[in-house]
Amino acid sequence: MNQRFFLVLDELDAFCMSRNRTQEHDAIRRAMTTLMLELDKFKPSTTQKFLIFGITNVPELIDTAVVRRFSVKRSVEAKFSLELFENFINYLNKPMQYTTSREKAEKLFSIYHQRLLTPGDIKSIYKNLFLDSFNNNFSKDDLDKKIVDLFEKEFSTGEHLQKSKELAS
Amino acid sequence: MANQEFESDEDQMIYKLTGHKNLIGWVIKQLEKEGIECQRTTGNDPNGDILYLKEEDE
């Protein structure tokens, strides 16, 4: 049999935060220690049929002892090209039956780069806007203005992480 | 929006409930477009805002 099995541990930071940075509950510490002991039982050199993935958006906060137990470490920087960005925002625009013009998309794209927004940040902007549209009859011009405004003011994960690093150093 | 300011608590409640009502209407329309039979519940049904009708349950 040539089957492979995958185990995906999403949000690994939920119970694998660095032991010297947090005041974790004892149960969380025990869960992390148990995970490490279980990971030690797998020998990647003898079997590659069972693969374990640990996923987090804050890799710097994960306990180094946990990180060490994963054979391969990879980071993904999801940055859109202008074309993909335009497709993405027009996909998010669909429920509001609205289309962003090329000119506006270029403006939003430059804010996206400048403010280090992530796809998650953009989805959150559109989610709030969509919910807001149930209370307001936005015209196309209203939406054009509002989206630019939200791109400029709403939460940016990139900026947040940058500030956190500056404070830590 | 979360940072919107309201003159009174009642205005805020009206805003939230209007958004909620319109959102449910929108979801029902989308379900109907897909041919999924459903109806709005009333009486603050603890099971949810939309009743999805399954053929086998009828």
Tab-separated table of C-alpha atoms in Angstrom:
chain	number	residue	atom	x	y	z
A	1	MET	CA	0.000	0.000	0.000
A	2	ASN	CA	1.292	3.376	-0.968
A	3	GLN	CA	-0.947	5.419	1.322
A	4	ARG	CA	0.194	8.481	3.226
A	5	PHE	CA	-1.428	9.984	6.270
A	6	PHE	CA	-1.459	13.634	7.270
A	7	LEU	CA	-2.089	15.221	10.638
A	8	VAL	CA	-2.532	18.996	10.573
A	9	LEU	CA	-2.164	20.887	13.850
A	10	ASP	CA	-3.645	24.282	13.024
A	11	GLU	CA	-3.106	27.282	15.339
A	12	LEU	CA	-0.144	25.524	16.963
A	13	ASP	CA	0.439	28.611	19.144
A	14	ALA	CA	-2.779	27.782	21.056
A	15	PHE	CA	-0.826	25.397	23.272
A	16	CYS	CA	2.822	25.643	22.201
A	17	MET	CA	3.779	29.176	23.242
A	18	SER	CA	7.345	29.660	24.425
A	19	ARG	CA	7.531	28.539	28.058
A	20	ASN	CA	9.507	31.576	29.182
A	21	ARG	CA	7.110	34.124	27.613
A	22	THR	CA	3.740	33.151	28.975
A	23	GLN	CA	2.000	32.376	32.211
A	24	GLU	CA	0.295	29.320	30.762
A	25	HIS	CA	-2.053	27.107	32.737
A	26	ASP	CA	-0.489	23.841	33.852
A	27	ALA	CA	-2.842	21.832	31.606
A	28	ILE	CA	-1.569	23.700	28.529
A	29	ARG	CA	2.039	23.011	29.495
A	30	ARG	CA	1.246	19.339	29.927
A	31	ALA	CA	-0.469	19.217	26.525
A	32	MET	CA	2.644	20.716	24.936
A	33	THR	CA	4.969	18.292	26.754
A	34	THR	CA	2.760	15.373	25.656
A	35	LEU	CA	2.869	16.595	22.044
A	36	MET	CA	6.673	16.739	22.203
A	37	LEU	CA	6.870	13.212	23.630
A	38	GLU	CA	4.545	11.920	20.903
A	39	LEU	CA	6.544	13.701	18.195
A	40	ASP	CA	9.682	12.038	19.539
A	41	LYS	CA	8.146	8.641	18.807
A	42	PHE	CA	8.052	9.341	15.076
A	43	LYS	CA	11.214	8.597	13.168
A	44	PRO	CA	11.130	10.512	9.866
A	45	SER	CA	14.194	8.582	8.703
A	46	THR	CA	12.348	5.238	8.861
A	47	THR	CA	8.867	6.166	7.705
A	48	GLN	CA	7.523	9.002	5.600
A	49	LYS	CA	4.002	7.625	5.450
A	50	PHE	CA	2.755	9.709	8.322
A	51	LEU	CA	3.316	13.454	8.007
A	52	ILE	CA	2.568	15.999	10.712
A	53	PHE	CA	2.087	19.685	9.912
A	54	GLY	CA	2.091	22.410	12.553
A	55	ILE	CA	0.632	25.728	11.396
A	56	THR	CA	0.825	29.153	13.034
A	57	ASN	CA	0.846	32.814	12.057
A	58	VAL	CA	3.144	33.704	14.972
A	59	PRO	CA	6.140	31.363	14.500
A	60	GLU	CA	8.369	33.513	16.705
A	61	LEU	CA	6.162	32.739	19.724
A	62	ILE	CA	6.335	28.949	19.432
A	63	ASP	CA	8.508	27.141	21.963
A	64	THR	CA	11.862	26.336	20.380
A	65	ALA	CA	11.688	22.745	21.700
A	66	VAL	CA	8.517	22.210	19.635
A	67	VAL	CA	9.931	23.922	16.539
A	68	ARG	CA	13.055	21.729	16.745
A	69	ARG	CA	10.934	18.573	16.516
A	70	PHE	CA	9.582	19.504	13.073
A	71	SER	CA	12.055	18.442	10.375
A	72	VAL	CA	11.157	21.110	7.817
A	73	LYS	CA	10.330	24.748	8.577
A	74	ARG	CA	8.684	26.831	5.873
A	75	SER	CA	7.088	30.257	5.888
A	76	VAL	CA	4.561	31.490	3.351
A	77	GLU	CA	4.419	35.135	2.347
A	78	ALA	CA	1.177	35.450	0.464
A	79	LYS	CA	1.622	38.610	-1.605
A	80	PHE	CA	-0.733	39.303	-4.462
A	81	SER	CA	0.200	40.542	-7.908
A	82	LEU	CA	-2.055	43.411	-9.101
A	83	GLU	CA	-4.056	41.031	-11.274
A	84	LEU	CA	-4.644	38.516	-8.459
A	85	PHE	CA	-5.440	41.342	-6.057
A	86	GLU	CA	-8.061	42.730	-8.441
A	87	ASN	CA	-9.619	39.276	-8.851
A	88	PHE	CA	-9.611	38.798	-5.071
A	89	ILE	CA	-11.352	42.076	-4.232
A	90	ASN	CA	-13.883	41.659	-7.022
A	91	TYR	CA	-14.646	38.181	-5.667
A	92	LEU	CA	-15.245	39.801	-2.246
A	93	ASN	CA	-17.331	42.540	-3.926
A	94	LYS	CA	-19.721	40.044	-5.522
A	95	PRO	CA	-22.307	39.755	-2.703
A	96	MET	CA	-22.670	43.560	-2.818
A	97	GLN	CA	-23.057	43.448	-6.616
A	98	TYR	CA	-20.280	45.968	-6.965
A	99	THR	CA	-17.151	46.030	-9.121
A	100	THR	CA	-13.983	47.949	-8.346
A	101	SER	CA	-12.623	49.836	-11.353
A	102	ARG	CA	-9.041	49.211	-12.466
A	103	GLU	CA	-8.034	52.689	-11.309
A	104	LYS	CA	-9.482	52.149	-7.811
A	105	ALA	CA	-7.974	48.660	-7.657
A	106	GLU	CA	-4.521	50.166	-8.319
A	107	LYS	CA	-5.035	52.655	-5.488
A	108	LEU	CA	-6.151	49.899	-3.087
A	109	PHE	CA	-3.223	47.744	-4.223
A	110	SER	CA	-0.765	50.493	-3.298
A	111	ILE	CA	-2.367	50.864	0.178
A	112	TYR	CA	-2.274	47.056	0.542
A	113	HIS	CA	1.495	47.120	-0.036
A	114	GLN	CA	2.176	50.241	1.964
A	115	ARG	CA	0.212	49.094	5.046
A	116	LEU	CA	1.350	45.446	4.847
A	117	LEU	CA	-2.241	44.195	4.810
A	118	THR	CA	-2.806	40.445	4.664
A	119	PRO	CA	-5.570	38.648	2.701
A	120	GLY	CA	-7.212	38.023	6.112
A	121	ASP	CA	-7.219	41.772	6.882
A	122	ILE	CA	-8.841	42.490	3.511
A	123	LYS	CA	-11.474	39.796	4.047
A	124	SER	CA	-12.254	41.315	7.435
A	125	ILE	CA	-12.702	44.774	5.841
A	126	TYR	CA	-15.124	43.379	3.262
A	127	LYS	CA	-16.983	41.304	5.853
A	128	ASN	CA	-17.686	44.423	7.945
A	129	LEU	CA	-18.601	46.404	4.854
A	130	PHE	CA	-20.951	43.666	3.660
A	131	LEU	CA	-22.708	43.531	7.052
A	132	ASP	CA	-22.870	47.328	7.077
A	133	SER	CA	-24.533	47.261	3.661
A	134	PHE	CA	-27.620	45.670	5.269
A	135	ASN	CA	-28.236	48.936	7.115
A	136	ASN	CA	-27.202	51.343	4.383
A	137	ASN	CA	-28.028	51.608	0.730
A	138	PHE	CA	-24.519	52.359	-0.473
A	139	SER	CA	-24.204	53.868	-3.934
A	140	LYS	CA	-21.200	52.917	-6.096
A	141	ASP	CA	-19.522	56.230	-5.177
A	142	ASP	CA	-20.167	55.593	-1.463
A	143	LEU	CA	-18.566	52.176	-1.723
A	144	ASP	CA	-15.582	53.538	-3.680
A	145	LYS	CA	-14.901	56.074	-0.931
A	146	LYS	CA	-15.669	53.759	1.972
A	147	ILE	CA	-13.382	50.959	0.779
A	148	VAL	CA	-10.417	53.311	0.358
A	149	ASP	CA	-11.132	54.749	3.800
A	150	LEU	CA	-11.264	51.275	5.374
A	151	PHE	CA	-8.064	50.167	3.627
A	152	GLU	CA	-6.339	53.222	5.110
A	153	LYS	CA	-7.692	52.888	8.656
A	154	GLU	CA	-8.595	49.291	9.494
A	155	PHE	CA	-6.378	46.821	11.360
A	156	SER	CA	-3.219	45.678	9.578
A	157	THR	CA	-1.538	42.460	10.743
A	158	GLY	CA	1.757	43.519	9.119
A	159	GLU	CA	1.847	46.854	10.954
A	160	HIS	CA	0.832	45.159	14.201
A	161	LEU	CA	3.642	42.593	13.952
A	162	GLN	CA	6.122	45.319	13.039
A	163	LYS	CA	5.148	47.354	16.132
A	164	SER	CA	5.376	44.242	18.337
A	165	LYS	CA	8.905	43.561	17.064
A	166	GLU	CA	9.936	47.174	17.686
A	167	LEU	CA	8.606	47.002	21.252
A	168	ALA	CA	10.382	43.682	21.883
A	169	SER	CA	13.771	44.966	20.684
B	1	MET	CA	-19.660	49.341	11.949
B	2	ALA	CA	-18.211	48.649	15.380
B	3	ASN	CA	-16.941	52.224	15.813
B	4	GLN	CA	-20.203	53.871	14.761
B	5	GLU	CA	-21.627	56.351	17.281
B	6	PHE	CA	-25.314	56.388	18.219
B	7	GLU	CA	-27.416	59.045	19.901
B	8	SER	CA	-29.162	56.523	22.121
B	9	ASP	CA	-29.046	52.838	23.085
B	10	GLU	CA	-32.334	52.354	21.263
B	11	ASP	CA	-30.833	53.705	18.033
B	12	GLN	CA	-28.005	51.185	18.343
B	13	MET	CA	-30.458	48.321	18.954
B	14	ILE	CA	-32.611	49.390	15.986
B	15	TYR	CA	-29.477	49.524	13.809
B	16	LYS	CA	-28.377	46.033	14.875
B	17	LEU	CA	-31.837	44.491	14.497
B	18	THR	CA	-32.429	46.089	11.083
B	19	GLY	CA	-29.075	44.718	9.873
B	20	HIS	CA	-29.942	41.311	11.326
B	21	LYS	CA	-33.385	41.255	9.697
B	22	ASN	CA	-32.020	42.280	6.288
B	23	LEU	CA	-29.181	39.741	6.518
B	24	ILE	CA	-31.644	36.903	7.192
B	25	GLY	CA	-33.721	38.068	4.214
B	26	TRP	CA	-30.603	38.022	2.044
B	27	VAL	CA	-29.617	34.501	3.167
B	28	ILE	CA	-33.156	33.219	2.470
B	29	LYS	CA	-33.016	34.731	-1.044
B	30	GLN	CA	-29.657	33.032	-1.703
B	31	LEU	CA	-31.038	29.689	-0.500
B	32	GLU	CA	-34.127	30.103	-2.723
B	33	LYS	CA	-31.895	30.872	-5.708
B	34	GLU	CA	-30.190	27.509	-5.105
B	35	GLY	CA	-33.601	25.795	-4.885
B	36	ILE	CA	-33.318	25.151	-1.152
B	37	GLU	CA	-36.665	25.432	0.587
B	38	CYS	CA	-36.591	27.355	3.835
B	39	GLN	CA	-38.542	29.817	5.928
B	40	ARG	CA	-37.946	32.476	8.537
B	41	THR	CA	-38.623	31.402	12.124
B	42	THR	CA	-40.440	33.540	14.673
B	43	GLY	CA	-40.711	33.756	18.456
B	44	ASN	CA	-36.946	33.971	19.058
B	45	ASP	CA	-36.607	30.304	18.116
B	46	PRO	CA	-33.601	28.910	20.042
B	47	ASN	CA	-32.851	26.627	17.066
B	48	GLY	CA	-32.051	29.565	14.784
B	49	ASP	CA	-33.435	32.225	12.472
B	50	ILE	CA	-34.039	30.082	9.386
B	51	LEU	CA	-35.853	26.763	9.173
B	52	TYR	CA	-34.416	24.537	6.469
B	53	LEU	CA	-37.033	22.105	5.171
B	54	LYS	CA	-35.664	18.628	4.504
B	55	GLU	CA	-37.825	16.510	2.209
B	56	GLU	CA	-37.352	13.339	4.264
B	57	ASP	CA	-38.642	15.112	7.403
B	58	GLU	CA	-41.915	16.204	5.796
